[in-house]
mmCIF file of C-alpha atoms in Angstrom:
data_model
loop_
_atom_site.group_PDB
_atom_site.id
_atom_site.type_symbol
_atom_site.label_atom_id
_atom_site.label_comp_id
_atom_site.label_asym_id
_atom_site.label_seq_id
_atom_site.Cartn_x
_atom_site.Cartn_y
_atom_site.Cartn_z
ATOM 1 C CA MET A 1 30.583 20.733 4.620
ATOM 2 C CA ASN A 2 27.547 22.436 6.830
ATOM 3 C CA VAL A 3 24.157 21.800 5.873
ATOM 4 C CA LEU A 4 21.152 23.765 7.277
ATOM 5 C CA VAL A 5 18.077 21.698 8.256
ATOM 6 C CA THR A 6 15.278 23.919 8.930
ATOM 7 C CA GLY A 7 12.716 22.097 10.779
ATOM 8 C CA ALA A 8 15.017 19.873 12.054
ATOM 9 C CA ASN A 9 12.951 18.328 14.988
ATOM 10 C CA GLY A 10 10.239 17.056 12.402
ATOM 11 C CA PHE A 11 9.674 13.710 10.811
ATOM 12 C CA ILE A 12 11.811 14.464 7.568
ATOM 13 C CA GLY A 13 14.209 16.453 9.411
ATOM 14 C CA LYS A 14 15.111 13.828 12.210
ATOM 15 C CA ASN A 15 15.757 11.321 9.772
ATOM 16 C CA LEU A 16 17.519 13.614 7.437
ATOM 17 C CA ILE A 17 20.348 14.686 10.432
ATOM 18 C CA ILE A 18 20.919 11.146 11.584
ATOM 19 C CA HIS A 19 21.980 10.464 7.784
ATOM 20 C CA LEU A 20 24.167 13.334 7.224
ATOM 21 C CA ASN A 21 25.863 12.394 10.499
ATOM 22 C CA GLU A 22 26.208 8.732 9.139
ATOM 23 C CA LEU A 23 28.136 10.542 6.038
ATOM 24 C CA GLU A 24 30.103 12.864 8.358
ATOM 25 C CA ILE A 25 28.003 15.710 6.957
ATOM 26 C CA HIS A 26 27.603 18.278 9.792
ATOM 27 C CA GLY A 27 24.029 19.343 10.226
ATOM 28 C CA LEU A 28 23.006 22.454 11.179
ATOM 29 C CA VAL A 29 19.616 22.129 12.831
ATOM 30 C CA TYR A 30 16.960 25.297 12.739
ATOM 31 C CA THR A 31 13.934 24.828 14.599
ATOM 32 C CA ARG A 32 10.718 26.471 16.440
ATOM 33 C CA GLU A 33 12.842 27.279 19.212
ATOM 34 C CA ASN A 34 15.260 29.121 17.365
ATOM 35 C CA SER A 35 14.899 33.007 15.963
ATOM 36 C CA ILE A 36 15.349 34.714 12.857
ATOM 37 C CA GLN A 37 18.232 36.331 14.119
ATOM 38 C CA ASP A 38 19.827 32.573 14.614
ATOM 39 C CA LEU A 39 18.439 31.692 11.227
ATOM 40 C CA SER A 40 20.923 34.555 9.682
ATOM 41 C CA ASP A 41 23.643 33.357 11.837
ATOM 42 C CA LEU A 42 23.429 29.544 10.898
ATOM 43 C CA ILE A 43 22.995 30.779 7.105
ATOM 44 C CA LYS A 44 26.316 32.251 7.267
ATOM 45 C CA LYS A 45 27.865 29.080 8.116
ATOM 46 C CA SER A 46 25.974 26.822 5.796
ATOM 47 C CA ASP A 47 27.168 25.352 2.543
ATOM 48 C CA PHE A 48 23.603 23.971 1.445
ATOM 49 C CA ILE A 49 20.154 24.685 2.960
ATOM 50 C CA VAL A 50 17.377 22.339 3.360
ATOM 51 C CA HIS A 51 14.321 24.187 4.213
ATOM 52 C CA LEU A 52 11.847 21.357 5.470
ATOM 53 C CA ALA A 53 9.950 24.281 8.397
ATOM 54 C CA GLY A 54 6.604 24.708 7.696
ATOM 55 C CA GLU A 55 3.087 25.087 9.158
ATOM 56 C CA ASN A 56 0.575 22.123 8.958
ATOM 57 C CA ARG A 57 -2.190 23.159 11.294
ATOM 58 C CA PRO A 58 -2.121 26.458 12.670
ATOM 59 C CA ILE A 59 -4.616 28.277 14.916
ATOM 60 C CA ASP A 60 -5.308 30.867 12.081
ATOM 61 C CA GLU A 61 -5.120 30.248 8.455
ATOM 62 C CA LYS A 62 -3.071 33.527 7.893
ATOM 63 C CA TYR A 63 -0.185 31.615 9.459
ATOM 64 C CA PHE A 64 0.188 29.203 6.693
ATOM 65 C CA ASP A 65 1.553 32.101 4.649
ATOM 66 C CA THR A 66 3.492 33.807 7.533
ATOM 67 C CA VAL A 67 5.214 30.687 7.790
ATOM 68 C CA ASN A 68 5.587 28.902 4.692
ATOM 69 C CA ALA A 69 6.119 31.725 2.327
ATOM 70 C CA GLY A 70 7.455 34.382 5.008
ATOM 71 C CA LEU A 71 10.121 32.169 6.573
ATOM 72 C CA THR A 72 11.003 31.307 3.078
ATOM 73 C CA ALA A 73 11.673 34.830 1.983
ATOM 74 C CA SER A 74 13.635 35.450 5.267
ATOM 75 C CA ILE A 75 15.956 32.500 4.236
ATOM 76 C CA CYS A 76 16.323 34.027 0.755
ATOM 77 C CA GLY A 77 16.945 37.276 2.229
ATOM 78 C CA SER A 78 19.810 35.686 4.593
ATOM 79 C CA VAL A 79 21.771 34.064 1.707
ATOM 80 C CA ARG A 80 21.654 37.155 -0.539
ATOM 81 C CA SER A 81 23.079 39.310 2.166
ATOM 82 C CA VAL A 82 25.782 36.613 2.735
ATOM 83 C CA GLY A 83 26.802 37.561 -0.654
ATOM 84 C CA ARG A 84 27.707 34.200 -1.646
ATOM 85 C CA LYS A 85 25.328 31.266 -3.554
ATOM 86 C CA ILE A 86 24.151 28.854 -1.110
ATOM 87 C CA PRO A 87 21.808 25.939 -2.772
ATOM 88 C CA ILE A 88 18.598 25.771 -1.521
ATOM 89 C CA LEU A 89 16.310 22.764 -1.223
ATOM 90 C CA LEU A 90 12.539 23.534 -0.735
ATOM 91 C CA ALA A 91 10.375 20.659 0.578
ATOM 92 C CA SER A 92 7.132 21.805 -0.938
ATOM 93 C CA SER A 93 3.945 19.690 -1.493
ATOM 94 C CA ILE A 94 1.673 17.988 -4.199
ATOM 95 C CA GLN A 95 -0.909 20.630 -2.612
ATOM 96 C CA ALA A 96 0.815 23.370 -4.088
ATOM 97 C CA THR A 97 -1.631 22.845 -7.039
ATOM 98 C CA PHE A 98 -4.507 22.745 -4.346
ATOM 99 C CA ASP A 99 -7.014 25.868 -4.310
ATOM 100 C CA ASN A 100 -6.835 25.889 -0.419
ATOM 101 C CA ALA A 101 -4.983 28.194 2.238
ATOM 102 C CA TYR A 102 -2.034 25.292 2.761
ATOM 103 C CA GLY A 103 -1.845 24.979 -1.002
ATOM 104 C CA LYS A 104 -1.478 28.387 -1.733
ATOM 105 C CA SER A 105 1.220 29.081 0.886
ATOM 106 C CA LYS A 106 3.354 26.126 -0.411
ATOM 107 C CA LEU A 107 3.048 27.563 -3.920
ATOM 108 C CA ASN A 108 3.863 30.954 -2.855
ATOM 109 C CA ALA A 109 7.241 29.391 -1.257
ATOM 110 C CA GLU A 110 8.044 28.023 -4.476
ATOM 111 C CA MET A 111 7.587 31.307 -6.144
ATOM 112 C CA VAL A 112 9.657 33.157 -3.518
ATOM 113 C CA VAL A 113 12.690 30.657 -4.414
ATOM 114 C CA LYS A 114 11.997 30.450 -7.965
ATOM 115 C CA LYS A 115 12.221 34.494 -8.229
ATOM 116 C CA PHE A 116 15.528 34.557 -6.020
ATOM 117 C CA GLY A 117 16.966 31.777 -8.006
ATOM 118 C CA GLY A 118 16.075 33.929 -11.211
ATOM 119 C CA ASP A 119 17.265 36.990 -9.674
ATOM 120 C CA THR A 120 20.595 35.556 -8.346
ATOM 121 C CA GLY A 121 21.678 32.372 -10.278
ATOM 122 C CA ASN A 122 21.460 30.705 -6.804
ATOM 123 C CA LEU A 123 20.869 26.838 -7.222
ATOM 124 C CA ILE A 124 17.468 26.121 -6.237
ATOM 125 C CA TYR A 125 15.658 22.560 -6.160
ATOM 126 C CA ILE A 126 11.724 22.162 -5.470
ATOM 127 C CA TYR A 127 10.239 18.823 -4.618
ATOM 128 C CA ARG A 128 6.222 18.596 -4.273
ATOM 129 C CA LEU A 129 6.106 15.658 -1.956
ATOM 130 C CA PRO A 130 3.203 13.429 -1.661
ATOM 131 C CA GLY A 131 2.647 11.737 1.517
ATOM 132 C CA VAL A 132 5.750 10.536 3.331
ATOM 133 C CA PHE A 133 5.760 7.423 5.661
ATOM 134 C CA GLY A 134 8.237 5.862 7.970
ATOM 135 C CA LYS A 135 10.004 5.384 11.252
ATOM 136 C CA TRP A 136 9.250 8.363 13.734
ATOM 137 C CA CYS A 137 6.043 9.758 11.638
ATOM 138 C CA LYS A 138 3.820 11.566 13.780
ATOM 139 C CA PRO A 139 0.331 9.302 14.266
ATOM 140 C CA ASN A 140 -3.064 11.672 14.356
ATOM 141 C CA TYR A 141 -1.249 14.496 12.619
ATOM 142 C CA ASN A 142 -0.504 14.195 8.722
ATOM 143 C CA SER A 143 0.270 10.704 8.213
ATOM 144 C CA VAL A 144 -2.578 8.276 7.492
ATOM 145 C CA VAL A 145 0.060 5.480 7.506
ATOM 146 C CA ALA A 146 1.297 6.660 10.722
ATOM 147 C CA THR A 147 -2.015 6.944 12.361
ATOM 148 C CA PHE A 148 -3.322 3.476 11.071
ATOM 149 C CA CYS A 149 -0.158 1.698 12.471
ATOM 150 C CA HIS A 150 -0.687 3.407 15.649
ATOM 151 C CA ASN A 151 -3.996 2.702 16.264
ATOM 152 C CA ILE A 152 -4.261 -0.713 15.178
ATOM 153 C CA SER A 153 -1.350 -1.905 16.734
ATOM 154 C CA HIS A 154 -2.801 -0.343 20.167
ATOM 155 C CA ASN A 155 -6.194 -2.180 19.318
ATOM 156 C CA LEU A 156 -7.629 1.661 18.653
ATOM 157 C CA PRO A 157 -10.419 2.630 16.003
ATOM 158 C CA ILE A 158 -9.602 3.996 12.421
ATOM 159 C CA ARG A 159 -11.596 5.596 10.347
ATOM 160 C CA VAL A 160 -11.803 4.665 6.690
ATOM 161 C CA SER A 161 -14.478 7.425 5.214
ATOM 162 C CA ASN A 162 -13.758 6.358 1.310
ATOM 163 C CA PRO A 163 -12.135 2.948 1.063
ATOM 164 C CA SER A 164 -11.577 3.515 -2.365
ATOM 165 C CA PHE A 165 -9.510 6.892 -2.079
ATOM 166 C CA GLU A 166 -6.124 6.483 -3.714
ATOM 167 C CA LEU A 167 -2.862 7.279 -1.727
ATOM 168 C CA ASN A 168 0.206 8.835 -3.355
ATOM 169 C CA LEU A 169 3.081 7.689 -0.878
ATOM 170 C CA VAL A 170 6.583 8.010 -0.673
ATOM 171 C CA TYR A 171 8.791 6.237 1.997
ATOM 172 C CA ILE A 172 11.267 8.253 4.195
ATOM 173 C CA ASP A 173 14.565 6.325 3.355
ATOM 174 C CA ASP A 174 13.894 7.065 -0.127
ATOM 175 C CA VAL A 175 13.393 10.878 0.297
ATOM 176 C CA VAL A 176 16.342 11.045 2.525
ATOM 177 C CA GLU A 177 18.478 9.409 0.063
ATOM 178 C CA GLU A 178 17.202 11.679 -3.064
ATOM 179 C CA PHE A 179 17.871 14.637 -0.703
ATOM 180 C CA VAL A 180 21.400 13.492 0.139
ATOM 181 C CA ARG A 181 22.180 12.944 -3.756
ATOM 182 C CA ILE A 182 21.262 16.735 -4.293
ATOM 183 C CA ILE A 183 23.306 17.829 -1.350
ATOM 184 C CA GLN A 184 26.407 15.847 -2.595
ATOM 185 C CA GLY A 185 26.098 17.631 -6.146
ATOM 186 C CA ARG A 186 25.049 14.214 -7.671
ATOM 187 C CA GLN A 187 22.237 15.844 -9.739
ATOM 188 C CA ASP A 188 21.428 14.931 -13.540
ATOM 189 C CA ASN A 189 20.000 17.800 -14.863
ATOM 190 C CA LYS A 190 17.936 15.875 -17.392
ATOM 191 C CA LYS A 191 16.106 14.063 -14.674
ATOM 192 C CA GLU A 192 12.957 15.395 -12.872
ATOM 193 C CA LEU A 193 12.845 16.172 -9.346
ATOM 194 C CA SER A 194 10.919 13.835 -7.696
ATOM 195 C CA ILE A 195 11.253 10.882 -5.144
ATOM 196 C CA GLN A 196 11.112 7.358 -6.429
ATOM 197 C CA PRO A 197 9.569 4.868 -6.029
ATOM 198 C CA GLU A 198 6.223 6.257 -5.733
ATOM 199 C CA TYR A 199 3.595 4.063 -4.446
ATOM 200 C CA LYS A 200 -0.425 4.167 -5.045
ATOM 201 C CA ILE A 201 -2.557 2.057 -2.781
ATOM 202 C CA LYS A 202 -6.557 2.601 -1.931
ATOM 203 C CA LEU A 203 -7.178 3.826 1.484
ATOM 204 C CA GLY A 204 -9.388 0.497 2.380
ATOM 205 C CA ASP A 205 -6.411 -1.600 0.982
ATOM 206 C CA LEU A 206 -4.078 0.190 3.427
ATOM 207 C CA ALA A 207 -6.134 -0.576 6.381
ATOM 208 C CA THR A 208 -6.518 -4.314 5.222
ATOM 209 C CA GLN A 209 -2.700 -4.447 4.849
ATOM 210 C CA ILE A 210 -1.536 -2.999 8.707
ATOM 211 C CA LYS A 211 -4.709 -5.287 9.690
ATOM 212 C CA LEU A 212 -2.702 -8.437 8.702
ATOM 213 C CA PHE A 213 0.446 -7.124 10.372
ATOM 214 C CA ARG A 214 -1.624 -7.171 13.619
ATOM 215 C CA LYS A 215 -3.006 -10.558 12.972
ATOM 216 C CA GLY A 216 0.623 -11.884 12.851
ATOM 217 C CA GLN A 217 1.577 -10.679 16.315
ATOM 218 C CA ASP A 218 -1.333 -12.891 17.443
ATOM 219 C CA SER A 219 -0.774 -16.062 15.392
ATOM 220 C CA LEU A 220 3.018 -15.579 15.313
ATOM 221 C CA ILE A 221 3.138 -16.100 11.669
ATOM 222 C CA SER A 222 4.134 -12.840 9.839
ATOM 223 C CA GLU A 223 3.114 -11.544 6.473
ATOM 224 C CA ARG A 224 5.151 -11.936 3.437
ATOM 225 C CA VAL A 225 6.347 -8.371 3.061
ATOM 226 C CA GLY A 226 8.372 -8.911 -0.074
ATOM 227 C CA ASP A 227 10.859 -5.537 -0.841
ATOM 228 C CA GLY A 228 8.230 -3.218 -2.225
ATOM 229 C CA LEU A 229 5.509 -0.950 -0.500
ATOM 230 C CA VAL A 230 4.444 -3.784 1.940
ATOM 231 C CA ARG A 231 8.012 -3.930 3.262
ATOM 232 C CA LYS A 232 8.278 -0.287 3.882
ATOM 233 C CA LEU A 233 4.649 -0.341 5.416
ATOM 234 C CA TYR A 234 5.603 -3.086 7.790
ATOM 235 C CA SER A 235 8.846 -1.558 8.753
ATOM 236 C CA THR A 236 6.811 1.692 9.358
ATOM 237 C CA TYR A 237 4.524 -0.738 11.835
ATOM 238 C CA VAL A 238 7.264 -2.318 13.793
ATOM 239 C CA SER A 239 8.579 1.113 14.861
#
């Protein structure tokens, strides 16, 4: 089975590719270094597409839609030209409901694949992801968990502007496990597409917890991490 992963050099992409390889599923990679022609050639070889590529911090806001919706349209066009149905899993964002340039571009991407699926009968899976955290997540980019873990572990300052702000988080291993379930065809049609478990934690509590991990390094007495969110935060901190 050949699974095309766009954005394969990104945080989720790296984790997904490694897990696919462990399952002896061949991962085809598409990154920023590839061309649109490369994309078309890769799609011809693909049995499934996981579309992770997107723009988070462009120089100009117009590139949000150019990349997030435009690349999605190119994928759908290439699948159409191949002449066979290739399931597409789109990683969208909970910000698709927000009235900002990024959110609108993710919503447009969703609309593109929904229309394509409706017109052709091609299987479409859309996941609106909250904050994803875990190993290999880039600090000082788009993950407050990664930023706090990096800065606190290196004795660098962190900024907590609103301690009571509640974060919605999912762990990378849970994301990958869910995506693999879909790739392998283990989809329960009655089940809503979402990553579970989803965690909620206040920004101030997150900072406090990660500081306790740092304190444990000095005292040589580790925190009780349990088997839920704290354990996954600790794994991220150690990484």
